[in-house]
Amino acid sequence: MDFWDRDETSSGVVVTLWFVTTDSPAAVIEAEPRADRGFGRKYLAQLNPAWPISPIGQFPLNRSTPASPGEFYVAGFPGITIVQTVVEELTLLSELSPQLLGSVKAPTVYAFAANETTGFGGFARWQDGQLKRSLCARPMELIEDQGLPEPFENPYWAGQRGEQLGGIYLPFRPTELVAEAERTWLGVEVSPEGPDINVVAYAVDGRPEPKVEPHPTTRMRSVSQIASAASARLGLGANRSGYDDYEEASDGPSTVSGAGTEAARLAGAAAGVAKRLGKGLWHRAKQTRATVAEKLRHTDRP
């Protein structure tokens, strides 16, 4: 059975594969590169050309919920390819589908598996196509133990790390040891406390790509629309929209003095602004200015 022939009645395991060709995965991840949609689409098309591929999101892998059945989280960075998906009925990482395990050519391949509901956890490492270490377990059962234990495992086996459940339970939670394997092998914290590990999510079960409508307040208006709206607020129609940037704001020296000088100056300034909004409004403002000046001229009379 191919790994994508899923049985919905079984309990799937989230598997994250890291295909590594660089000597420093941590340096690549700490730069927080952005994932490319095109890379993931090409990867999935090669993995199974019959799949209907729909991008469904873009986010940090370590700050999101794990992939669900029918989903792949994919990222391709210099020297690293990351693939997360759900594999049904997985108990032994050593028997991981060759189709998935060989989907990217890399000298070093890491696999991390977890099912938070059942407590299942597993990790494995292949070097040049050879399995070097694979451990898979549930809280009360050691399912697979191939290869030599890694030094980072020792404190867990000794009961010095993690939560101790006692009784017939293992001296550690398998999922906690998986997290330790990630930190040690990759050299980076693969958790919300670590740098963003950006991925693109895809659905291969036929669902359409989500449609996101722009919020009405974010739509951009053209210059002509903005100008038309401004003219309407000012009471200017199409026949009043002419501009004359060469017309002077003032038609001669002011004869107003004393207390009326400041008011006349303000009236002149207003006329200068109005002139730029249309000749009709400019002429009305000029008449208003003359009226104000005439009234101020008689303010000193008894």
PDB file of C-alpha atoms in Angstrom:
ATOM      1  CA  MET A   1       0.000   0.000   0.000  1.00  0.00           C
ATOM      2  CA  ASP A   2       1.393   3.406  -0.977  1.00  0.00           C
ATOM      3  CA  PHE A   3       1.781   5.861   1.875  1.00  0.00           C
ATOM      4  CA  TRP A   4      -0.921   8.102   0.396  1.00  0.00           C
ATOM      5  CA  ASP A   5      -3.518   5.288   0.267  1.00  0.00           C
ATOM      6  CA  ARG A   6      -5.013   6.495   3.518  1.00  0.00           C
ATOM      7  CA  ASP A   7      -7.501   4.651   5.678  1.00  0.00           C
ATOM      8  CA  GLU A   8      -9.629   7.254   7.412  1.00  0.00           C
ATOM      9  CA  THR A   9     -10.435   4.829  10.257  1.00  0.00           C
ATOM     10  CA  SER A  10      -6.780   4.458  11.262  1.00  0.00           C
ATOM     11  CA  SER A  11      -4.725   6.802  13.397  1.00  0.00           C
ATOM     12  CA  GLY A  12      -2.243   8.719  11.289  1.00  0.00           C
ATOM     13  CA  VAL A  13       1.194   9.871  12.348  1.00  0.00           C
ATOM     14  CA  VAL A  14       2.582  13.283  11.430  1.00  0.00           C
ATOM     15  CA  VAL A  15       5.969  12.736   9.790  1.00  0.00           C
ATOM     16  CA  THR A  16       8.422  15.556   9.096  1.00  0.00           C
ATOM     17  CA  LEU A  17      11.305  14.791   6.753  1.00  0.00           C
ATOM     18  CA  TRP A  18      14.427  16.899   6.473  1.00  0.00           C
ATOM     19  CA  PHE A  19      16.548  16.286   3.364  1.00  0.00           C
ATOM     20  CA  VAL A  20      19.910  17.899   4.130  1.00  0.00           C
ATOM     21  CA  THR A  21      22.850  18.642   1.845  1.00  0.00           C
ATOM     22  CA  THR A  22      24.395  21.448   3.911  1.00  0.00           C
ATOM     23  CA  ASP A  23      26.873  21.185   6.776  1.00  0.00           C
ATOM     24  CA  SER A  24      24.914  23.707   8.845  1.00  0.00           C
ATOM     25  CA  PRO A  25      21.119  23.357   8.746  1.00  0.00           C
ATOM     26  CA  ALA A  26      20.890  25.762  11.694  1.00  0.00           C
ATOM     27  CA  ALA A  27      22.550  28.592   9.754  1.00  0.00           C
ATOM     28  CA  VAL A  28      20.016  28.211   6.941  1.00  0.00           C
ATOM     29  CA  ILE A  29      17.001  28.129   9.260  1.00  0.00           C
ATOM     30  CA  GLU A  30      18.190  30.980  11.483  1.00  0.00           C
ATOM     31  CA  ALA A  31      18.168  33.249   8.428  1.00  0.00           C
ATOM     32  CA  GLU A  32      14.386  32.587   8.262  1.00  0.00           C
ATOM     33  CA  PRO A  33      14.198  32.264   4.456  1.00  0.00           C
ATOM     34  CA  ARG A  34      10.822  32.515   2.754  1.00  0.00           C
ATOM     35  CA  ALA A  35       9.303  29.373   1.246  1.00  0.00           C
ATOM     36  CA  ASP A  36       8.572  29.304  -2.493  1.00  0.00           C
ATOM     37  CA  ARG A  37       5.130  28.163  -3.660  1.00  0.00           C
ATOM     38  CA  GLY A  38       6.490  26.951  -6.966  1.00  0.00           C
ATOM     39  CA  PHE A  39       8.973  24.590  -5.342  1.00  0.00           C
ATOM     40  CA  GLY A  40       6.323  22.736  -3.358  1.00  0.00           C
ATOM     41  CA  ARG A  41       4.007  22.448  -6.343  1.00  0.00           C
ATOM     42  CA  LYS A  42       6.776  20.900  -8.465  1.00  0.00           C
ATOM     43  CA  TYR A  43       7.776  18.554  -5.651  1.00  0.00           C
ATOM     44  CA  LEU A  44       4.228  17.221  -5.232  1.00  0.00           C
ATOM     45  CA  ALA A  45       3.668  16.944  -8.988  1.00  0.00           C
ATOM     46  CA  GLN A  46       6.719  14.700  -9.220  1.00  0.00           C
ATOM     47  CA  LEU A  47       5.699  12.698  -6.149  1.00  0.00           C
ATOM     48  CA  ASN A  48       2.286  11.899  -7.627  1.00  0.00           C
ATOM     49  CA  PRO A  49       1.283  13.489 -10.970  1.00  0.00           C
ATOM     50  CA  ALA A  50      -2.365  12.484 -10.417  1.00  0.00           C
ATOM     51  CA  TRP A  51      -2.834  14.710  -7.376  1.00  0.00           C
ATOM     52  CA  PRO A  52      -4.928  17.893  -7.614  1.00  0.00           C
ATOM     53  CA  ILE A  53      -2.595  20.357  -5.903  1.00  0.00           C
ATOM     54  CA  SER A  54      -4.056  23.405  -4.149  1.00  0.00           C
ATOM     55  CA  PRO A  55      -2.020  25.867  -2.046  1.00  0.00           C
ATOM     56  CA  ILE A  56      -3.934  26.435   1.196  1.00  0.00           C
ATOM     57  CA  GLY A  57      -1.622  28.604   3.284  1.00  0.00           C
ATOM     58  CA  GLN A  58       1.835  29.922   4.085  1.00  0.00           C
ATOM     59  CA  PHE A  59       3.156  30.123   7.656  1.00  0.00           C
ATOM     60  CA  PRO A  60       5.935  29.033  10.037  1.00  0.00           C
ATOM     61  CA  LEU A  61       5.941  25.273  10.510  1.00  0.00           C
ATOM     62  CA  ASN A  62       6.933  25.576  14.159  1.00  0.00           C
ATOM     63  CA  ARG A  63       4.097  27.993  15.014  1.00  0.00           C
ATOM     64  CA  SER A  64       1.174  26.172  13.428  1.00  0.00           C
ATOM     65  CA  THR A  65      -0.889  23.041  13.893  1.00  0.00           C
ATOM     66  CA  PRO A  66       0.592  19.938  12.211  1.00  0.00           C
ATOM     67  CA  ALA A  67      -0.478  18.798   8.771  1.00  0.00           C
ATOM     68  CA  SER A  68      -3.771  16.910   8.498  1.00  0.00           C
ATOM     69  CA  PRO A  69      -4.593  13.958   6.205  1.00  0.00           C
ATOM     70  CA  GLY A  70      -4.502  15.084   2.599  1.00  0.00           C
ATOM     71  CA  GLU A  71      -2.079  17.933   3.322  1.00  0.00           C
ATOM     72  CA  PHE A  72       1.613  18.560   2.759  1.00  0.00           C
ATOM     73  CA  TYR A  73       3.726  21.331   4.277  1.00  0.00           C
ATOM     74  CA  VAL A  74       6.734  21.903   2.000  1.00  0.00           C
ATOM     75  CA  ALA A  75       9.752  24.205   1.927  1.00  0.00           C
ATOM     76  CA  GLY A  76      12.884  24.212  -0.183  1.00  0.00           C
ATOM     77  CA  PHE A  77      15.854  26.241   1.050  1.00  0.00           C
ATOM     78  CA  PRO A  78      19.526  26.195   0.015  1.00  0.00           C
ATOM     79  CA  GLY A  79      20.780  22.830   1.251  1.00  0.00           C
ATOM     80  CA  ILE A  80      17.489  21.821   2.938  1.00  0.00           C
ATOM     81  CA  THR A  81      14.122  20.440   1.851  1.00  0.00           C
ATOM     82  CA  ILE A  82      11.386  20.044   4.473  1.00  0.00           C
ATOM     83  CA  VAL A  83       8.270  17.916   3.954  1.00  0.00           C
ATOM     84  CA  GLN A  84       5.573  17.292   6.549  1.00  0.00           C
ATOM     85  CA  THR A  85       2.544  15.069   5.964  1.00  0.00           C
ATOM     86  CA  VAL A  86       0.408  12.405   7.617  1.00  0.00           C
ATOM     87  CA  VAL A  87       1.310   8.731   7.144  1.00  0.00           C
ATOM     88  CA  GLU A  88      -1.373   6.243   8.108  1.00  0.00           C
ATOM     89  CA  GLU A  89      -0.669   3.138  10.180  1.00  0.00           C
ATOM     90  CA  LEU A  90       2.991   4.007  10.680  1.00  0.00           C
ATOM     91  CA  THR A  91       4.779   2.145  13.479  1.00  0.00           C
ATOM     92  CA  LEU A  92       8.318   1.674  12.113  1.00  0.00           C
ATOM     93  CA  LEU A  93      10.245   4.529  10.543  1.00  0.00           C
ATOM     94  CA  SER A  94      12.647   1.970   9.135  1.00  0.00           C
ATOM     95  CA  GLU A  95       9.767   0.878   6.873  1.00  0.00           C
ATOM     96  CA  LEU A  96       8.875   4.372   5.688  1.00  0.00           C
ATOM     97  CA  SER A  97       7.727   4.360   2.074  1.00  0.00           C
ATOM     98  CA  PRO A  98      10.673   4.506  -0.365  1.00  0.00           C
ATOM     99  CA  GLN A  99       8.533   6.819  -2.507  1.00  0.00           C
ATOM    100  CA  LEU A 100       8.524   9.414   0.242  1.00  0.00           C
ATOM    101  CA  LEU A 101      11.987   8.698   1.612  1.00  0.00           C
ATOM    102  CA  GLY A 102      13.576   8.955  -1.823  1.00  0.00           C
ATOM    103  CA  SER A 103      11.554  11.920  -3.056  1.00  0.00           C
ATOM    104  CA  VAL A 104      14.569  14.236  -2.684  1.00  0.00           C
ATOM    105  CA  LYS A 105      18.180  13.226  -3.260  1.00  0.00           C
ATOM    106  CA  ALA A 106      20.255  14.122  -0.210  1.00  0.00           C
ATOM    107  CA  PRO A 107      23.167  12.461   1.644  1.00  0.00           C
ATOM    108  CA  THR A 108      21.481  12.947   5.027  1.00  0.00           C
ATOM    109  CA  VAL A 109      17.796  12.399   5.720  1.00  0.00           C
ATOM    110  CA  TYR A 110      16.130  12.905   9.094  1.00  0.00           C
ATOM    111  CA  ALA A 111      12.610  11.776   9.961  1.00  0.00           C
ATOM    112  CA  PHE A 112      10.634  12.897  13.006  1.00  0.00           C
ATOM    113  CA  ALA A 113       7.244  11.350  13.744  1.00  0.00           C
ATOM    114  CA  ALA A 114       4.606  12.078  16.358  1.00  0.00           C
ATOM    115  CA  ASN A 115       1.006  11.426  17.271  1.00  0.00           C
ATOM    116  CA  GLU A 116       0.067  13.531  20.282  1.00  0.00           C
ATOM    117  CA  THR A 117      -3.153  11.576  20.823  1.00  0.00           C
ATOM    118  CA  THR A 118      -1.533   8.152  21.221  1.00  0.00           C
ATOM    119  CA  GLY A 119       1.792   9.459  22.551  1.00  0.00           C
ATOM    120  CA  PHE A 120       3.672   7.835  19.672  1.00  0.00           C
ATOM    121  CA  GLY A 121       7.051   9.326  18.876  1.00  0.00           C
ATOM    122  CA  GLY A 122       9.885   8.307  16.588  1.00  0.00           C
ATOM    123  CA  PHE A 123      13.035   9.611  14.959  1.00  0.00           C
ATOM    124  CA  ALA A 124      15.403   8.189  12.366  1.00  0.00           C
ATOM    125  CA  ARG A 125      18.506   9.125  10.402  1.00  0.00           C
ATOM    126  CA  TRP A 126      19.745   7.842   7.065  1.00  0.00           C
ATOM    127  CA  GLN A 127      23.242   8.506   5.783  1.00  0.00           C
ATOM    128  CA  ASP A 128      23.941   7.915   2.093  1.00  0.00           C
ATOM    129  CA  GLY A 129      20.852   5.742   1.905  1.00  0.00           C
ATOM    130  CA  GLN A 130      21.746   3.601   4.916  1.00  0.00           C
ATOM    131  CA  LEU A 131      19.660   3.607   8.091  1.00  0.00           C
ATOM    132  CA  LYS A 132      21.894   4.598  10.997  1.00  0.00           C
ATOM    133  CA  ARG A 133      19.387   5.025  13.815  1.00  0.00           C
ATOM    134  CA  SER A 134      15.648   4.530  14.256  1.00  0.00           C
ATOM    135  CA  LEU A 135      13.691   4.618  17.488  1.00  0.00           C
ATOM    136  CA  CYS A 136       9.901   4.458  17.658  1.00  0.00           C
ATOM    137  CA  ALA A 137       7.909   4.128  20.869  1.00  0.00           C
ATOM    138  CA  ARG A 138       4.700   4.700  22.734  1.00  0.00           C
ATOM    139  CA  PRO A 139       4.697   5.650  26.438  1.00  0.00           C
ATOM    140  CA  MET A 140       4.430   1.982  27.471  1.00  0.00           C
ATOM    141  CA  GLU A 141       6.073   0.284  24.509  1.00  0.00           C
ATOM    142  CA  LEU A 142       9.395   0.373  22.686  1.00  0.00           C
ATOM    143  CA  ILE A 143       8.385  -0.496  19.121  1.00  0.00           C
ATOM    144  CA  GLU A 144      11.642  -0.062  17.207  1.00  0.00           C
ATOM    145  CA  ASP A 145      15.248   0.318  18.347  1.00  0.00           C
ATOM    146  CA  GLN A 146      17.656   0.013  15.428  1.00  0.00           C
ATOM    147  CA  GLY A 147      21.244   1.230  15.322  1.00  0.00           C
ATOM    148  CA  LEU A 148      23.415   2.610  18.073  1.00  0.00           C
ATOM    149  CA  PRO A 149      21.831   5.017  20.569  1.00  0.00           C
ATOM    150  CA  GLU A 150      22.872   8.635  20.126  1.00  0.00           C
ATOM    151  CA  PRO A 151      24.594  10.418  23.051  1.00  0.00           C
ATOM    152  CA  PHE A 152      21.633  12.788  23.491  1.00  0.00           C
ATOM    153  CA  GLU A 153      19.431   9.784  24.330  1.00  0.00           C
ATOM    154  CA  ASN A 154      21.391   8.706  27.431  1.00  0.00           C
ATOM    155  CA  PRO A 155      19.869  11.155  29.970  1.00  0.00           C
ATOM    156  CA  TYR A 156      16.384  10.110  28.877  1.00  0.00           C
ATOM    157  CA  TRP A 157      17.063   6.422  29.241  1.00  0.00           C
ATOM    158  CA  ALA A 158      18.552   7.152  32.653  1.00  0.00           C
ATOM    159  CA  GLY A 159      15.384   8.942  33.717  1.00  0.00           C
ATOM    160  CA  GLN A 160      17.196  12.270  34.109  1.00  0.00           C
ATOM    161  CA  ARG A 161      15.167  14.218  31.539  1.00  0.00           C
ATOM    162  CA  GLY A 162      11.496  14.782  30.948  1.00  0.00           C
ATOM    163  CA  GLU A 163       8.462  13.704  32.918  1.00  0.00           C
ATOM    164  CA  GLN A 164       8.667  10.389  34.784  1.00  0.00           C
ATOM    165  CA  LEU A 165       5.428   8.398  34.555  1.00  0.00           C
ATOM    166  CA  GLY A 166       6.663   5.456  36.631  1.00  0.00           C
ATOM    167  CA  GLY A 167       5.357   1.898  36.648  1.00  0.00           C
ATOM    168  CA  ILE A 168       5.553   0.083  33.346  1.00  0.00           C
ATOM    169  CA  TYR A 169       6.027   3.299  31.393  1.00  0.00           C
ATOM    170  CA  LEU A 170       9.257   4.168  29.634  1.00  0.00           C
ATOM    171  CA  PRO A 171      11.502   6.554  31.611  1.00  0.00           C
ATOM    172  CA  PHE A 172      10.616   9.348  29.150  1.00  0.00           C
ATOM    173  CA  ARG A 173       7.831  10.504  26.900  1.00  0.00           C
ATOM    174  CA  PRO A 174       8.672   9.477  23.303  1.00  0.00           C
ATOM    175  CA  THR A 175       7.572  12.861  21.919  1.00  0.00           C
ATOM    176  CA  GLU A 176      10.018  14.620  24.265  1.00  0.00           C
ATOM    177  CA  LEU A 177      12.876  12.513  22.960  1.00  0.00           C
ATOM    178  CA  VAL A 178      11.810  13.330  19.393  1.00  0.00           C
ATOM    179  CA  ALA A 179      12.128  17.052  20.194  1.00  0.00           C
ATOM    180  CA  GLU A 180      15.606  16.417  21.617  1.00  0.00           C
ATOM    181  CA  ALA A 181      16.614  14.580  18.436  1.00  0.00           C
ATOM    182  CA  GLU A 182      15.469  17.561  16.357  1.00  0.00           C
ATOM    183  CA  ARG A 183      17.495  20.004  18.457  1.00  0.00           C
ATOM    184  CA  THR A 184      20.631  17.860  18.345  1.00  0.00           C
ATOM    185  CA  TRP A 185      20.627  16.731  14.747  1.00  0.00           C
ATOM    186  CA  LEU A 186      19.450  20.004  13.204  1.00  0.00           C
ATOM    187  CA  GLY A 187      21.178  22.340  15.650  1.00  0.00           C
ATOM    188  CA  VAL A 188      18.098  24.548  15.917  1.00  0.00           C
ATOM    189  CA  GLU A 189      15.050  24.791  18.164  1.00  0.00           C
ATOM    190  CA  VAL A 190      12.093  23.405  16.196  1.00  0.00           C
ATOM    191  CA  SER A 191       9.446  24.922  18.446  1.00  0.00           C
ATOM    192  CA  PRO A 192       7.628  28.254  18.822  1.00  0.00           C
ATOM    193  CA  GLU A 193      10.671  29.526  20.732  1.00  0.00           C
ATOM    194  CA  GLY A 194      12.935  28.977  17.706  1.00  0.00           C
ATOM    195  CA  PRO A 195      13.323  30.912  14.443  1.00  0.00           C
ATOM    196  CA  ASP A 196      10.504  30.803  11.921  1.00  0.00           C
ATOM    197  CA  ILE A 197      10.620  27.727   9.672  1.00  0.00           C
ATOM    198  CA  ASN A 198       8.527  29.027   6.798  1.00  0.00           C
ATOM    199  CA  VAL A 199       6.563  26.513   4.719  1.00  0.00           C
ATOM    200  CA  VAL A 200       3.785  26.472   2.137  1.00  0.00           C
ATOM    201  CA  ALA A 201       0.803  24.202   2.785  1.00  0.00           C
ATOM    202  CA  TYR A 202      -0.897  22.251   0.002  1.00  0.00           C
ATOM    203  CA  ALA A 203      -3.981  20.046  -0.170  1.00  0.00           C
ATOM    204  CA  VAL A 204      -3.974  17.015  -2.458  1.00  0.00           C
ATOM    205  CA  ASP A 205      -7.480  15.771  -1.688  1.00  0.00           C
ATOM    206  CA  GLY A 206      -9.345  17.892  -4.229  1.00  0.00           C
ATOM    207  CA  ARG A 207     -10.293  20.849  -2.071  1.00  0.00           C
ATOM    208  CA  PRO A 208     -10.061  24.224  -3.860  1.00  0.00           C
ATOM    209  CA  GLU A 209      -7.597  26.941  -3.017  1.00  0.00           C
ATOM    210  CA  PRO A 210      -9.099  29.331  -0.437  1.00  0.00           C
ATOM    211  CA  LYS A 211     -10.419  32.584  -1.896  1.00  0.00           C
ATOM    212  CA  VAL A 212      -9.586  35.687   0.102  1.00  0.00           C
ATOM    213  CA  GLU A 213     -11.570  38.808  -0.799  1.00  0.00           C
ATOM    214  CA  PRO A 214      -9.843  42.153  -0.132  1.00  0.00           C
ATOM    215  CA  HIS A 215     -11.408  44.243   2.612  1.00  0.00           C
ATOM    216  CA  PRO A 216     -13.396  47.162   1.110  1.00  0.00           C
ATOM    217  CA  THR A 217     -11.388  49.732   3.063  1.00  0.00           C
ATOM    218  CA  THR A 218      -8.144  48.468   1.558  1.00  0.00           C
ATOM    219  CA  ARG A 219      -9.140  48.887  -2.080  1.00  0.00           C
ATOM    220  CA  MET A 220      -7.115  51.573  -3.847  1.00  0.00           C
ATOM    221  CA  ARG A 221      -8.947  54.374  -5.670  1.00  0.00           C
ATOM    222  CA  SER A 222      -7.666  55.921  -8.850  1.00  0.00           C
ATOM    223  CA  VAL A 223      -6.525  59.531  -8.965  1.00  0.00           C
ATOM    224  CA  SER A 224      -9.555  60.474 -11.048  1.00  0.00           C
ATOM    225  CA  GLN A 225     -11.904  58.915  -8.485  1.00  0.00           C
ATOM    226  CA  ILE A 226     -10.231  60.829  -5.659  1.00  0.00           C
ATOM    227  CA  ALA A 227     -10.397  64.099  -7.617  1.00  0.00           C
ATOM    228  CA  SER A 228     -14.053  63.547  -8.511  1.00  0.00           C
ATOM    229  CA  ALA A 229     -14.979  62.885  -4.880  1.00  0.00           C
ATOM    230  CA  ALA A 230     -13.112  65.985  -3.713  1.00  0.00           C
ATOM    231  CA  SER A 231     -14.817  68.137  -6.331  1.00  0.00           C
ATOM    232  CA  ALA A 232     -18.229  66.865  -5.277  1.00  0.00           C
ATOM    233  CA  ARG A 233     -17.587  67.775  -1.650  1.00  0.00           C
ATOM    234  CA  LEU A 234     -16.578  71.300  -2.718  1.00  0.00           C
ATOM    235  CA  GLY A 235     -19.674  71.734  -4.869  1.00  0.00           C
ATOM    236  CA  LEU A 236     -17.685  71.796  -8.091  1.00  0.00           C
ATOM    237  CA  GLY A 237     -19.166  70.144 -11.147  1.00  0.00           C
ATOM    238  CA  ALA A 238     -17.469  69.118 -14.356  1.00  0.00           C
ATOM    239  CA  ASN A 239     -17.882  72.678 -15.757  1.00  0.00           C
ATOM    240  CA  ARG A 240     -16.095  74.110 -12.736  1.00  0.00           C
ATOM    241  CA  SER A 241     -13.068  71.848 -12.653  1.00  0.00           C
ATOM    242  CA  GLY A 242     -10.656  74.107 -14.525  1.00  0.00           C
ATOM    243  CA  TYR A 243      -7.357  75.045 -12.941  1.00  0.00           C
ATOM    244  CA  ASP A 244      -5.269  78.118 -13.566  1.00  0.00           C
ATOM    245  CA  ASP A 245      -1.933  77.808 -11.804  1.00  0.00           C
ATOM    246  CA  TYR A 246      -0.679  80.997 -13.435  1.00  0.00           C
ATOM    247  CA  GLU A 247      -3.338  83.321 -12.052  1.00  0.00           C
ATOM    248  CA  GLU A 248      -2.077  85.439  -9.191  1.00  0.00           C
ATOM    249  CA  ALA A 249      -3.671  85.009  -5.794  1.00  0.00           C
ATOM    250  CA  SER A 250      -3.974  88.764  -5.353  1.00  0.00           C
ATOM    251  CA  ASP A 251      -5.236  91.373  -7.871  1.00  0.00           C
ATOM    252  CA  GLY A 252      -3.469  94.382  -6.364  1.00  0.00           C
ATOM    253  CA  PRO A 253      -2.165  95.877  -3.163  1.00  0.00           C
ATOM    254  CA  SER A 254      -4.552  95.945  -0.260  1.00  0.00           C
ATOM    255  CA  THR A 255      -5.843  99.302   0.963  1.00  0.00           C
ATOM    256  CA  VAL A 256      -6.933  97.930   4.312  1.00  0.00           C
ATOM    257  CA  SER A 257      -4.937  99.030   7.343  1.00  0.00           C
ATOM    258  CA  GLY A 258      -5.053  98.805  11.123  1.00  0.00           C
ATOM    259  CA  ALA A 259      -7.307  96.179  12.679  1.00  0.00           C
ATOM    260  CA  GLY A 260      -8.567  94.979   9.301  1.00  0.00           C
ATOM    261  CA  THR A 261      -5.121  94.150   7.878  1.00  0.00           C
ATOM    262  CA  GLU A 262      -4.906  90.658   9.406  1.00  0.00           C
ATOM    263  CA  ALA A 263      -8.459  89.756   8.372  1.00  0.00           C
ATOM    264  CA  ALA A 264      -7.802  90.948   4.860  1.00  0.00           C
ATOM    265  CA  ARG A 265      -4.585  88.918   4.720  1.00  0.00           C
ATOM    266  CA  LEU A 266      -6.451  85.793   5.755  1.00  0.00           C
ATOM    267  CA  ALA A 267      -9.130  86.491   3.178  1.00  0.00           C
ATOM    268  CA  GLY A 268      -6.422  86.812   0.548  1.00  0.00           C
ATOM    269  CA  ALA A 269      -4.845  83.539   1.584  1.00  0.00           C
ATOM    270  CA  ALA A 270      -8.217  81.827   1.384  1.00  0.00           C
ATOM    271  CA  ALA A 271      -8.712  83.235  -2.065  1.00  0.00           C
ATOM    272  CA  GLY A 272      -5.311  81.837  -3.100  1.00  0.00           C
ATOM    273  CA  VAL A 273      -6.322  78.352  -1.997  1.00  0.00           C
ATOM    274  CA  ALA A 274      -9.751  78.624  -3.569  1.00  0.00           C
ATOM    275  CA  LYS A 275      -8.211  79.802  -6.862  1.00  0.00           C
ATOM    276  CA  ARG A 276      -6.475  76.434  -7.207  1.00  0.00           C
ATOM    277  CA  LEU A 277      -9.750  74.581  -6.775  1.00  0.00           C
ATOM    278  CA  GLY A 278     -11.510  76.251  -9.705  1.00  0.00           C
ATOM    279  CA  LYS A 279     -12.023  79.635 -11.300  1.00  0.00           C
ATOM    280  CA  GLY A 280     -15.661  79.873 -10.238  1.00  0.00           C
ATOM    281  CA  LEU A 281     -14.833  79.431  -6.600  1.00  0.00           C
ATOM    282  CA  TRP A 282     -11.862  81.787  -7.023  1.00  0.00           C
ATOM    283  CA  HIS A 283     -14.062  84.605  -8.265  1.00  0.00           C
ATOM    284  CA  ARG A 284     -16.579  84.081  -5.465  1.00  0.00           C
ATOM    285  CA  ALA A 285     -13.775  84.181  -2.921  1.00  0.00           C
ATOM    286  CA  LYS A 286     -12.409  87.389  -4.464  1.00  0.00           C
ATOM    287  CA  GLN A 287     -15.818  89.025  -4.160  1.00  0.00           C
ATOM    288  CA  THR A 288     -16.031  87.924  -0.539  1.00  0.00           C
ATOM    289  CA  ARG A 289     -12.612  89.386   0.118  1.00  0.00           C
ATOM    290  CA  ALA A 290     -13.670  92.724  -1.367  1.00  0.00           C
ATOM    291  CA  THR A 291     -16.816  92.763   0.770  1.00  0.00           C
ATOM    292  CA  VAL A 292     -14.838  92.012   3.928  1.00  0.00           C
ATOM    293  CA  ALA A 293     -12.309  94.702   3.103  1.00  0.00           C
ATOM    294  CA  GLU A 294     -15.056  97.281   2.503  1.00  0.00           C
ATOM    295  CA  LYS A 295     -16.721  96.511   5.831  1.00  0.00           C
ATOM    296  CA  LEU A 296     -13.388  96.679   7.679  1.00  0.00           C
ATOM    297  CA  ARG A 297     -12.632 100.027   6.100  1.00  0.00           C
ATOM    298  CA  HIS A 298     -15.549 101.539   7.987  1.00  0.00           C
ATOM    299  CA  THR A 299     -14.844  99.903  11.353  1.00  0.00           C
ATOM    300  CA  ASP A 300     -13.115 103.046  12.684  1.00  0.00           C
ATOM    301  CA  ARG A 301     -16.046 105.346  11.803  1.00  0.00           C
ATOM    302  CA  PRO A 302     -18.487 106.410  14.524  1.00  0.00           C
TER     303      PRO A 302
END
